[in-house]
PDB file of C-alpha atoms in Angstrom:
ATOM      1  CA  UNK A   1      92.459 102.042  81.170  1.00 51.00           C
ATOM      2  CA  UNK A   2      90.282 104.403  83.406  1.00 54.00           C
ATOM      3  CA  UNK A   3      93.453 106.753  83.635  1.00 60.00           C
ATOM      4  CA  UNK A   4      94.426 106.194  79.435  1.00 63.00           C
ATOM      5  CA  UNK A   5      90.568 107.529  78.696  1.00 81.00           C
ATOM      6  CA  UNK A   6      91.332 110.907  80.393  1.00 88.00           C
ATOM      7  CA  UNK A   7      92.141 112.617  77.374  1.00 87.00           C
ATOM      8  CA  UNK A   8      89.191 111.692  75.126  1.00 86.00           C
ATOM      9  CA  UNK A   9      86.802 112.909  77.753  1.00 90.00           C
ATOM     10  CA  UNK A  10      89.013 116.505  77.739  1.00 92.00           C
ATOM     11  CA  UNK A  11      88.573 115.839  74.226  1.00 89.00           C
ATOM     12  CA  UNK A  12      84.613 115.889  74.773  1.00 91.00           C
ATOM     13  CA  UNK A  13      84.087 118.580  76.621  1.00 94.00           C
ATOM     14  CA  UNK A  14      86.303 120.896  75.392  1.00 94.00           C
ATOM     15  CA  UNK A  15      83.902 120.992  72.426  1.00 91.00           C
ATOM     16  CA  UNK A  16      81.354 123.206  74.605  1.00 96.00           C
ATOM     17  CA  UNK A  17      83.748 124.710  77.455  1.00 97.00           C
ATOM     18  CA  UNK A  18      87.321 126.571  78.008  1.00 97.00           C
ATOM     19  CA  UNK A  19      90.016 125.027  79.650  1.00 97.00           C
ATOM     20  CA  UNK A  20      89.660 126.857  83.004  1.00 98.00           C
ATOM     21  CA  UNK A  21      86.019 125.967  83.364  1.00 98.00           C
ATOM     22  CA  UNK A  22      86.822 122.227  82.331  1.00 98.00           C
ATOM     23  CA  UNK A  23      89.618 121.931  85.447  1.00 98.00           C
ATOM     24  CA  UNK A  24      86.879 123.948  87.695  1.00 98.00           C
ATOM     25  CA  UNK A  25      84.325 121.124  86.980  1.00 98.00           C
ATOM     26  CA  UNK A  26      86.662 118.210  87.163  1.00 96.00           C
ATOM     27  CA  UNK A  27      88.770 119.125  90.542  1.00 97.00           C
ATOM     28  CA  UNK A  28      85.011 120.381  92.002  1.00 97.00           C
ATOM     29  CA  UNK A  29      83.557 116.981  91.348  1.00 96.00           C
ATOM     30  CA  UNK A  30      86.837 115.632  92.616  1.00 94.00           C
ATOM     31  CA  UNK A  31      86.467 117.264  95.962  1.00 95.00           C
ATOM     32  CA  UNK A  32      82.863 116.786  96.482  1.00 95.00           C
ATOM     33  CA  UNK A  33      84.079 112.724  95.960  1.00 92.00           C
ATOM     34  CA  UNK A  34      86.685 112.719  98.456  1.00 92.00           C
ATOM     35  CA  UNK A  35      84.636 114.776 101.208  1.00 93.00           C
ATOM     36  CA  UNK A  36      81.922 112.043 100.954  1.00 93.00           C
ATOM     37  CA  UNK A  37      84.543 109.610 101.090  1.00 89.00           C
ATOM     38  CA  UNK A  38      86.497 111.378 104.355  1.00 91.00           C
ATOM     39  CA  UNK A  39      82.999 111.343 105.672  1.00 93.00           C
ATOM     40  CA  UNK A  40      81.882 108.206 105.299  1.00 91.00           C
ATOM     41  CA  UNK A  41      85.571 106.600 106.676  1.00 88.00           C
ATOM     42  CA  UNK A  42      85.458 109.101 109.172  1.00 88.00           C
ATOM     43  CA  UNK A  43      88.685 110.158 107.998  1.00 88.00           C
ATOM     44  CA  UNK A  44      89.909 113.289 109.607  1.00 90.00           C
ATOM     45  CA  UNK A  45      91.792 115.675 107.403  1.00 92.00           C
ATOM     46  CA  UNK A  46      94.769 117.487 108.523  1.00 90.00           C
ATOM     47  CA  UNK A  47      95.633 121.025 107.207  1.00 92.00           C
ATOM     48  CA  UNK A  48      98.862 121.257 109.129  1.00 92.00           C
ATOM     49  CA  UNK A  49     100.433 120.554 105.875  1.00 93.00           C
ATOM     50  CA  UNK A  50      98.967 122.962 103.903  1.00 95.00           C
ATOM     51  CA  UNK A  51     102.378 123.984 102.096  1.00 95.00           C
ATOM     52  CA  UNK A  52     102.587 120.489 101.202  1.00 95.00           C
ATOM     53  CA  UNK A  53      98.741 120.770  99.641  1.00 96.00           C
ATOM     54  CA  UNK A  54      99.443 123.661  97.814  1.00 97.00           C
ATOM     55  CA  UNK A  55     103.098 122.610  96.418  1.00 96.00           C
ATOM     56  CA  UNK A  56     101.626 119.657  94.972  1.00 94.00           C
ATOM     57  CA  UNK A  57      97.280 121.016  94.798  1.00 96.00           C
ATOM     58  CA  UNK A  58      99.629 123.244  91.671  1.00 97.00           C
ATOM     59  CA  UNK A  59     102.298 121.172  89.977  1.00 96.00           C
ATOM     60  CA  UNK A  60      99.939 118.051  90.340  1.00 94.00           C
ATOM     61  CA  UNK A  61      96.684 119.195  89.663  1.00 96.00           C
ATOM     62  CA  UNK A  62      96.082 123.121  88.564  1.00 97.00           C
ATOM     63  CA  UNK A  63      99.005 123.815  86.705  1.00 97.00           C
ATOM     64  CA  UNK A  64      99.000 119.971  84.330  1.00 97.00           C
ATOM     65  CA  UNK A  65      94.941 120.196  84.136  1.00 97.00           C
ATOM     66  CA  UNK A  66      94.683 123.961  82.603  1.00 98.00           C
ATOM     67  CA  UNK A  67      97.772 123.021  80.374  1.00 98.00           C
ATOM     68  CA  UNK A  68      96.715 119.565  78.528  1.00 96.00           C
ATOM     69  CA  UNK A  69      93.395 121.209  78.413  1.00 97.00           C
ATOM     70  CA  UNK A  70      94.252 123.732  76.265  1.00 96.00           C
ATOM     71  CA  UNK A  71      96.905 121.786  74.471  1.00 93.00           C
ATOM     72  CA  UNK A  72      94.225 119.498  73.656  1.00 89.00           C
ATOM     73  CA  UNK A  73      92.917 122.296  71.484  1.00 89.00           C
ATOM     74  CA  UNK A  74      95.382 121.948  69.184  1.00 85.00           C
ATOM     75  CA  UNK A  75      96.714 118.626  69.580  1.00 80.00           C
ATOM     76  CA  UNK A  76      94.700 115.291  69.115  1.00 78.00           C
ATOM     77  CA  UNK A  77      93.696 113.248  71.784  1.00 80.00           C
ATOM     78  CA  UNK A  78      95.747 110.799  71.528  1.00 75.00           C
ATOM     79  CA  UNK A  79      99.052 113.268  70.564  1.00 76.00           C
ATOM     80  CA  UNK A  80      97.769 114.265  74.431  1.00 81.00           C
ATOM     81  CA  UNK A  81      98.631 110.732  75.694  1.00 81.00           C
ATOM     82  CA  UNK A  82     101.775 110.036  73.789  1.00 79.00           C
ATOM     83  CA  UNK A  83     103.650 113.569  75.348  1.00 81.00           C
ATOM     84  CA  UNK A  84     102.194 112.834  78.496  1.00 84.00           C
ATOM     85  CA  UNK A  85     104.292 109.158  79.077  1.00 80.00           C
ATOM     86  CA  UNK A  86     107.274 111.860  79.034  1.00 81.00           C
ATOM     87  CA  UNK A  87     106.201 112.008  83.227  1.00 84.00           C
ATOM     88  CA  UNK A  88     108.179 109.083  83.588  1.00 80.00           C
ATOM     89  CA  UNK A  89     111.617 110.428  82.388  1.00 78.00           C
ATOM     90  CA  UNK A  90     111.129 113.661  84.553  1.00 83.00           C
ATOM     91  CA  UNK A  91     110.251 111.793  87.504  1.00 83.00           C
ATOM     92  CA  UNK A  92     113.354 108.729  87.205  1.00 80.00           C
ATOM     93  CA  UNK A  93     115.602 112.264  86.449  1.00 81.00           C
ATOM     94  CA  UNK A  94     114.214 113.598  90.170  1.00 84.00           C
ATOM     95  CA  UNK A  95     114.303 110.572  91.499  1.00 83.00           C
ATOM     96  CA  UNK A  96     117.482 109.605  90.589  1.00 81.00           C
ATOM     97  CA  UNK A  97     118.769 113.026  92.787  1.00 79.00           C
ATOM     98  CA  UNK A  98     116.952 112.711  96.270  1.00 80.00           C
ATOM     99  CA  UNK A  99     116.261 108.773  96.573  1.00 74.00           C
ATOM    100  CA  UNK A 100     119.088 106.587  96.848  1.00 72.00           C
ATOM    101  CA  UNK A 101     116.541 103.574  96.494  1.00 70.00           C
ATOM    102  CA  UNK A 102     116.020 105.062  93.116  1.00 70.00           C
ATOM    103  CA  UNK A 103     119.355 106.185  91.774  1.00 75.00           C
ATOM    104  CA  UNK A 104     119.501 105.772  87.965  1.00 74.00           C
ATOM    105  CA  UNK A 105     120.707 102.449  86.489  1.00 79.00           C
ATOM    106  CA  UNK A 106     121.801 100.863  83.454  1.00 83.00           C
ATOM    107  CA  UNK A 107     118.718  98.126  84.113  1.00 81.00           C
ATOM    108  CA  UNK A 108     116.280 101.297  84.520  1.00 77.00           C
ATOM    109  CA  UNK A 109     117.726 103.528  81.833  1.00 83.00           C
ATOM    110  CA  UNK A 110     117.349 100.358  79.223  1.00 87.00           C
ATOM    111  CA  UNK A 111     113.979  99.588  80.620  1.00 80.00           C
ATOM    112  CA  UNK A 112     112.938 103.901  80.191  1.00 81.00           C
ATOM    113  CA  UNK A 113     114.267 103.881  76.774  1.00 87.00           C
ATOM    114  CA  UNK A 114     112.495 100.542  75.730  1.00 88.00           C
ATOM    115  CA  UNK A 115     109.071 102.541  77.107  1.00 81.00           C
ATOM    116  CA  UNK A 116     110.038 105.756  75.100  1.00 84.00           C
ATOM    117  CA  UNK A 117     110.676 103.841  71.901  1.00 87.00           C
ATOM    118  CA  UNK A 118     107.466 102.207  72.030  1.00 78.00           C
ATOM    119  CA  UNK A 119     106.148 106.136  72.441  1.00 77.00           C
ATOM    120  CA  UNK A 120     108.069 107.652  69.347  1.00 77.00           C
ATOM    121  CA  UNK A 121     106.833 104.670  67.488  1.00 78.00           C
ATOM    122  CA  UNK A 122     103.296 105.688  68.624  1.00 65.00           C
ATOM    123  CA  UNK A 123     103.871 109.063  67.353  1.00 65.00           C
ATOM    124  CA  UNK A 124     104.909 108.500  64.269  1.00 64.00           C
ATOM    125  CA  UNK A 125     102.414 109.254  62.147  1.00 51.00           C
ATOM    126  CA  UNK A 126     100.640 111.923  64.791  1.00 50.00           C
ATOM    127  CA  UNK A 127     103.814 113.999  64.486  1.00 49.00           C
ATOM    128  CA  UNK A 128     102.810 115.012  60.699  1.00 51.00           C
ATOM    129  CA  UNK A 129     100.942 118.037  61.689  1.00 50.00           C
ATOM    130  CA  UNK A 130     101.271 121.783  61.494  1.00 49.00           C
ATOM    131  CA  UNK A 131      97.758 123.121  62.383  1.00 49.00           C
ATOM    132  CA  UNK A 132      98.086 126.111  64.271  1.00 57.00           C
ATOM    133  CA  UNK A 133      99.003 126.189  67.614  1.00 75.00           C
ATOM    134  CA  UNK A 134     100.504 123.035  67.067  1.00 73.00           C
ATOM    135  CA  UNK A 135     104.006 123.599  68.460  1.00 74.00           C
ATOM    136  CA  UNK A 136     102.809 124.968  71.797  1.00 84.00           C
ATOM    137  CA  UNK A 137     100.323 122.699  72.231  1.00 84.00           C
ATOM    138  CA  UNK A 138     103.413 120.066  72.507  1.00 79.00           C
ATOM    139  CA  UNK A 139     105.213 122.378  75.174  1.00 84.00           C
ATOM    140  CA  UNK A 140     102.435 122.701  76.839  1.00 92.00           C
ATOM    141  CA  UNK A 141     102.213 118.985  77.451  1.00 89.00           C
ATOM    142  CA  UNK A 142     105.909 118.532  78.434  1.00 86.00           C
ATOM    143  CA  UNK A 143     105.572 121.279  80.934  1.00 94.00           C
ATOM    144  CA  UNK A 144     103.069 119.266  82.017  1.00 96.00           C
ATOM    145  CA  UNK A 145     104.702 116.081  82.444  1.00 90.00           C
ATOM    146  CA  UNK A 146     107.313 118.244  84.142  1.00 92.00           C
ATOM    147  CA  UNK A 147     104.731 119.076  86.615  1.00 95.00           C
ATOM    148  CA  UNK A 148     103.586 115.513  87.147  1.00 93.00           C
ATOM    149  CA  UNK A 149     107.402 114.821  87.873  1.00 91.00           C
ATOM    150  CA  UNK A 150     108.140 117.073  90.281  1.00 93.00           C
ATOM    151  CA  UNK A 151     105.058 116.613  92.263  1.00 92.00           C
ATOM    152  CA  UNK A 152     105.152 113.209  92.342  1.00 86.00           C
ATOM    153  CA  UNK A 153     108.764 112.913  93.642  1.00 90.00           C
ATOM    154  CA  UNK A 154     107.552 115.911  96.067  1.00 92.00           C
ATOM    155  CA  UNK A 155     105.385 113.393  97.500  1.00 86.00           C
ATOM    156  CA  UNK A 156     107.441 110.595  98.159  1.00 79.00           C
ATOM    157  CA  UNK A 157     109.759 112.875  99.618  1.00 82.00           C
ATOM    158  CA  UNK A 158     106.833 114.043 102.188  1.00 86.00           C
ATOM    159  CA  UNK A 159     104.922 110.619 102.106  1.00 74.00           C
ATOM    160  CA  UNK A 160     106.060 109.982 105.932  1.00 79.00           C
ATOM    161  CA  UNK A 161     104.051 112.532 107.456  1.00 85.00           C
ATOM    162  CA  UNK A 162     101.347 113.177 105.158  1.00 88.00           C
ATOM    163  CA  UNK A 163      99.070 110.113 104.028  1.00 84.00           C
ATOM    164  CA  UNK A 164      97.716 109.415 100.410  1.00 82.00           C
ATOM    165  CA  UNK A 165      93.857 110.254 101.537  1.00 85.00           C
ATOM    166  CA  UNK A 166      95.127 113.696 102.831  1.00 91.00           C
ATOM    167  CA  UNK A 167      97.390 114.439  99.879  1.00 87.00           C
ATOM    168  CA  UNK A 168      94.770 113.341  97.445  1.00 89.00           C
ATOM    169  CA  UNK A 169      92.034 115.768  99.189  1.00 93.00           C
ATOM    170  CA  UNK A 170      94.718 118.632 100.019  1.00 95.00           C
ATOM    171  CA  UNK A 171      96.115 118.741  96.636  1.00 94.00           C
ATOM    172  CA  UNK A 172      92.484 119.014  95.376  1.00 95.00           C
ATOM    173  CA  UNK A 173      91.709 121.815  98.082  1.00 96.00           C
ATOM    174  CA  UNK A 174      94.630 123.766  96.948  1.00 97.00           C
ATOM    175  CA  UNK A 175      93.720 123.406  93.525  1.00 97.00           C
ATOM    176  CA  UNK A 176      90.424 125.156  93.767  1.00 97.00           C
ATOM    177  CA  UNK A 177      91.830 128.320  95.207  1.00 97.00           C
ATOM    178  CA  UNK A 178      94.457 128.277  92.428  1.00 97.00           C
ATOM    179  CA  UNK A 179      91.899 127.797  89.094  1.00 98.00           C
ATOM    180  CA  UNK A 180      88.244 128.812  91.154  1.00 97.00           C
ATOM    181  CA  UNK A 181      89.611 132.767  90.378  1.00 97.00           C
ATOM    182  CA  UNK A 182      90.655 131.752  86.966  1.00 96.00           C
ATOM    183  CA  UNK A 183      87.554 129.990  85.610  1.00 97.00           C
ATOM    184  CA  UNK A 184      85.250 132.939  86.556  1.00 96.00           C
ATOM    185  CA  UNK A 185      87.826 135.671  85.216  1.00 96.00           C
ATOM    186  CA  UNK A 186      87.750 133.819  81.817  1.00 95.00           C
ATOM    187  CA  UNK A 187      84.064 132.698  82.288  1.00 96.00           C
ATOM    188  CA  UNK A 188      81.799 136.212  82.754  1.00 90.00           C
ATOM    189  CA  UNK A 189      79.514 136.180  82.208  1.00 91.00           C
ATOM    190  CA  UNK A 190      78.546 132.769  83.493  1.00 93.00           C
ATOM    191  CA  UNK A 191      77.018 130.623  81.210  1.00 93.00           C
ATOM    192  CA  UNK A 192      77.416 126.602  82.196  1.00 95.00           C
ATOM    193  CA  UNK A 193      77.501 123.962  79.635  1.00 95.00           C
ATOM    194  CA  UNK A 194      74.040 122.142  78.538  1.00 93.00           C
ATOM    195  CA  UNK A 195      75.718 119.263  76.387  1.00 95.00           C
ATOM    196  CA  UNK A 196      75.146 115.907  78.579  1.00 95.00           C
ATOM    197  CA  UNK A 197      78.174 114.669  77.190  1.00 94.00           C
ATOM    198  CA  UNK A 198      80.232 117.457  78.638  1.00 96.00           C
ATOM    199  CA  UNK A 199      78.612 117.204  82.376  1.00 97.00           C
ATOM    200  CA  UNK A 200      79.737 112.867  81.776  1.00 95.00           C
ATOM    201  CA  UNK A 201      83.245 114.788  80.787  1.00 94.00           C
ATOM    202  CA  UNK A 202      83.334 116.238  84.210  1.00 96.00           C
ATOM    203  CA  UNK A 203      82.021 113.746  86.010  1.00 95.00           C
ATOM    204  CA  UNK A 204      84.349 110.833  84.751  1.00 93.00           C
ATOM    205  CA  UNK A 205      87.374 113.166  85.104  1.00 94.00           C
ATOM    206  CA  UNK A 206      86.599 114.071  88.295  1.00 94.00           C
ATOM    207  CA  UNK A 207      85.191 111.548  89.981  1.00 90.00           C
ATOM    208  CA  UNK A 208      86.751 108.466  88.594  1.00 87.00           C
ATOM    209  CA  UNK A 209      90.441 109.669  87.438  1.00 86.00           C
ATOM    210  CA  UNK A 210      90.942 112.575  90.109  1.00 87.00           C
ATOM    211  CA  UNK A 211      89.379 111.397  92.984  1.00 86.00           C
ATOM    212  CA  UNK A 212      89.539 107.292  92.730  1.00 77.00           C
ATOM    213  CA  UNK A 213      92.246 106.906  90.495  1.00 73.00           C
ATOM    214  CA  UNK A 214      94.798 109.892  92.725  1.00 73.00           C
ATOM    215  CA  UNK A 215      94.125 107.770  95.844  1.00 73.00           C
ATOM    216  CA  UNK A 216      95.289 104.816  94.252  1.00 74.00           C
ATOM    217  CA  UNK A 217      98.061 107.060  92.858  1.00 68.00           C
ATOM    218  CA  UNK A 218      99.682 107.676  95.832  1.00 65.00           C
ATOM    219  CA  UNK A 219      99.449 104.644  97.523  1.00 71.00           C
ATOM    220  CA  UNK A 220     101.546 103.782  94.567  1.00 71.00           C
ATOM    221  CA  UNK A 221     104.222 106.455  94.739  1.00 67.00           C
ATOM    222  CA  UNK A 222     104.042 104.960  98.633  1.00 67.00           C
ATOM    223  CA  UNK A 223     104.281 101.746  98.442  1.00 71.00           C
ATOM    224  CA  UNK A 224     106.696 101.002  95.222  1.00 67.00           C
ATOM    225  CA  UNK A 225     108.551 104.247  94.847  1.00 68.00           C
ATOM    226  CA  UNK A 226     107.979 107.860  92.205  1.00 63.00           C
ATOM    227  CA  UNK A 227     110.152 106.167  89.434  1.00 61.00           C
ATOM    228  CA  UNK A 228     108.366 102.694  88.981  1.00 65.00           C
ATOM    229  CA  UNK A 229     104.933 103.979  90.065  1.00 63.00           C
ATOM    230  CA  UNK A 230     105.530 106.793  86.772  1.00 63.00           C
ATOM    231  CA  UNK A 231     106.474 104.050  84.621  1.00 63.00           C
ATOM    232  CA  UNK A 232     102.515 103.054  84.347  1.00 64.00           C
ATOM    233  CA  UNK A 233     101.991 106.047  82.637  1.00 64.00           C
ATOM    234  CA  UNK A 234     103.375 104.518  79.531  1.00 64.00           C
ATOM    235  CA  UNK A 235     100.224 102.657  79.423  1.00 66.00           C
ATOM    236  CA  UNK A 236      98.391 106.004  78.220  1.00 68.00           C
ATOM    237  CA  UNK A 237      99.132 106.189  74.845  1.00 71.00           C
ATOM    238  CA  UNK A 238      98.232 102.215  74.154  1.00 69.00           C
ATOM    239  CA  UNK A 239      95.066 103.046  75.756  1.00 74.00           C
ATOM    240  CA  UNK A 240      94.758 106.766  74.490  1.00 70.00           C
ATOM    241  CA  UNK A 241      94.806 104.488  70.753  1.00 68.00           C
ATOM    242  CA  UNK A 242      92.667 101.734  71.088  1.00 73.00           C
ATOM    243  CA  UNK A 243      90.385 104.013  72.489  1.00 69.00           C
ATOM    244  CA  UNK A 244      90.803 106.087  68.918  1.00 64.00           C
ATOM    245  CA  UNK A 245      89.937 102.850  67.085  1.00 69.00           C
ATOM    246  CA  UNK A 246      86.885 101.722  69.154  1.00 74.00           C
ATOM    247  CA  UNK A 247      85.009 105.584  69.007  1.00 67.00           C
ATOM    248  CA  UNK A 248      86.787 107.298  66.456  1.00 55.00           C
ATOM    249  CA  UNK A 249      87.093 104.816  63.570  1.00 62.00           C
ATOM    250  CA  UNK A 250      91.099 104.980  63.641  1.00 55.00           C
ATOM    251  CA  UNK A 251      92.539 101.607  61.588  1.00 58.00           C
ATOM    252  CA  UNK A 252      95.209  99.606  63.570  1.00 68.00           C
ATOM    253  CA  UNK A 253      98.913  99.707  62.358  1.00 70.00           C
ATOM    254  CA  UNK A 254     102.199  98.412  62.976  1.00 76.00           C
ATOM    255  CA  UNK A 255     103.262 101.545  64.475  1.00 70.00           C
ATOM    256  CA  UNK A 256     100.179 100.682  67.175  1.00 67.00           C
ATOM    257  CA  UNK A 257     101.160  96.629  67.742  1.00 77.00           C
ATOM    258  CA  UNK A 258     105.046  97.159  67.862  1.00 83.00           C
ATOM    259  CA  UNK A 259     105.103 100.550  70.144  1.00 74.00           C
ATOM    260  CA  UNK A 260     102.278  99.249  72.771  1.00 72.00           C
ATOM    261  CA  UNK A 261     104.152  95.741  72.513  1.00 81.00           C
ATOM    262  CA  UNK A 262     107.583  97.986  73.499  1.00 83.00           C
ATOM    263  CA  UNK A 263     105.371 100.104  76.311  1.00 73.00           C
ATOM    264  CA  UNK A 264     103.723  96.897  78.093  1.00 71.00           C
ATOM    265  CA  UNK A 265     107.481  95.579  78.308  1.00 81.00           C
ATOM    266  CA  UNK A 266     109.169  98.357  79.528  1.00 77.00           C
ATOM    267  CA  UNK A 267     106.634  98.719  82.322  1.00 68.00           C
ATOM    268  CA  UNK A 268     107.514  94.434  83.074  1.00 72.00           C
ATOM    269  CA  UNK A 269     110.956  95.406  83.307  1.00 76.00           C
ATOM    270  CA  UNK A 270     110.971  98.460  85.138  1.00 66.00           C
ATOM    271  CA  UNK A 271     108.753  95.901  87.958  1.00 62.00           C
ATOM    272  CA  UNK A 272     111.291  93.157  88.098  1.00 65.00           C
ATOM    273  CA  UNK A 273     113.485  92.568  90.586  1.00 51.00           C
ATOM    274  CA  UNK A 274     116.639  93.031  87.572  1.00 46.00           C
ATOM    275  CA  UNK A 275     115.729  96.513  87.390  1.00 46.00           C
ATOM    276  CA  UNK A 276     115.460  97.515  90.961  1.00 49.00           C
ATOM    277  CA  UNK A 277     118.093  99.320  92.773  1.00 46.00           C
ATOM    278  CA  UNK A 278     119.710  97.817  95.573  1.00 42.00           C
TER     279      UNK A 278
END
């Protein structure tokens, strides 16, 4: 749910700022969360790994951010959330090539397709469009998700030396250098938002979904592996709906109850024991 609302609240504030300035704001607020939280564990953070920061700091964090924020100026919302529950079939495709845990299946290749049904059914009637930009807007997403994919099987594939807490505050480190340079190139002169709205925008992207939720995040990737930990991202789109009907007055459809009901079984299957690798 927290993770689904991300792209109304790009949504929001892209009504007053750019997309550089948005991902400044969001991975700022994200970094001032984590160094509270590093200082009030005591947590000590490790920059040996800085490579490791910066590999995923762009692929995870920069490079997705800048890109479904300016998609999202030509694509709706929830068009955002559909193309970005692509992530998954990147990341089982990765996966598949450097984990042996996670080598590709007939069980795990029925259980993605069930998932990417459910999304096509989604986008059914959000596919109808040809505002300007339109077509772009869509690569720009699946680049995206091709970020999310990499980076996320990246760090699995460093997970034994580098722990979630440092990844989630390196990769947010890394990030600022990368998009800091950016925002104020594309921002001069400076002129910061006044909306209250947008400043919420910022704070609930960065705080809740970049700090709290990328902690979580990891543990995941951690703990139960890049390929089933990416399959919760087909949650997104349900969410990124239902979130169009409570705010934005969308009416409920079939395309809504039979893709979601498609999306919330793949994920069961992709979670039970049938569809793990041995």
């Amino acid at each position: 749910m927290v993770c689904g609302s991300t792209f109304m609240w790009i949504k929001i504030a892209l009504r007053e700022v750019d997309p550089f300035m948005l991902v400044f704001f969001r991975v700022l607020f994200a970094g001032i969360g984590l160094g509270i939280y590093f200082l009030f564990t005591r947590r000590k953070f490790n920059p040996r790994y800085w490579w490791v920061y910066a590999f995923i700091g762009f692929f995870n964090v920069a490079l997705p951010f800048t890109l479904i924020s300016w998609a999202e100026n030509y694509i709706s919302s929830g068009m955002a959330a559909i193309l970005n529950s692509t992530v998954p079939i990147f990341t089982m495709l990765l996966a598949s090539v450097f984990y042996k845990e996670d080598k590709f299946s007939a069980s795990r290749g029925f259980a993605l397709l069930t998932g990417f049904i459910g999304v096509l059914i989604l986008s059914y009637t959000k596919l109808d469009v040809n505002a300007e930009f339109h077509t772009l807007g869509i690569i720009a997403m699946l680049v995206a998700a091709c970020g999310y994919g990499a980076s996320t099987v990246f760090a699995r594939r460093v997970g034994h030396f580098v722990t979630p807490e440092d990844h989630s505050f390196g990769q947010i480190l890394a990030a600022l250098v990368f998009i800091t340079p950016a925002m104020f190139a594309t921002n001069s002169p400076l002129e910061l938002p006044g909306k209250p709205a947008t400043w919420m925008g910022f704070i609930w992207l960065g705080v809740v979904v970049s700090f709290i939720a990328s902690v979580l995040w990891f543990r995941l990737i951690y703990d139960i592996g890049p390929s089933r930990a990416s399959m919760m991202i087909y949650m997104f789109p349900l969410v990124g709906v239902l979130l169009g009907i409570a705010f934005l007055g969308e009416q409920i459809s079939w395309q809504i109850v039979a893709g979601g009901t498609l999306i919330l079984t793949s994920i069961y299957m992709v979670n039970t024991k049938k569809t793990r690798t041995k």
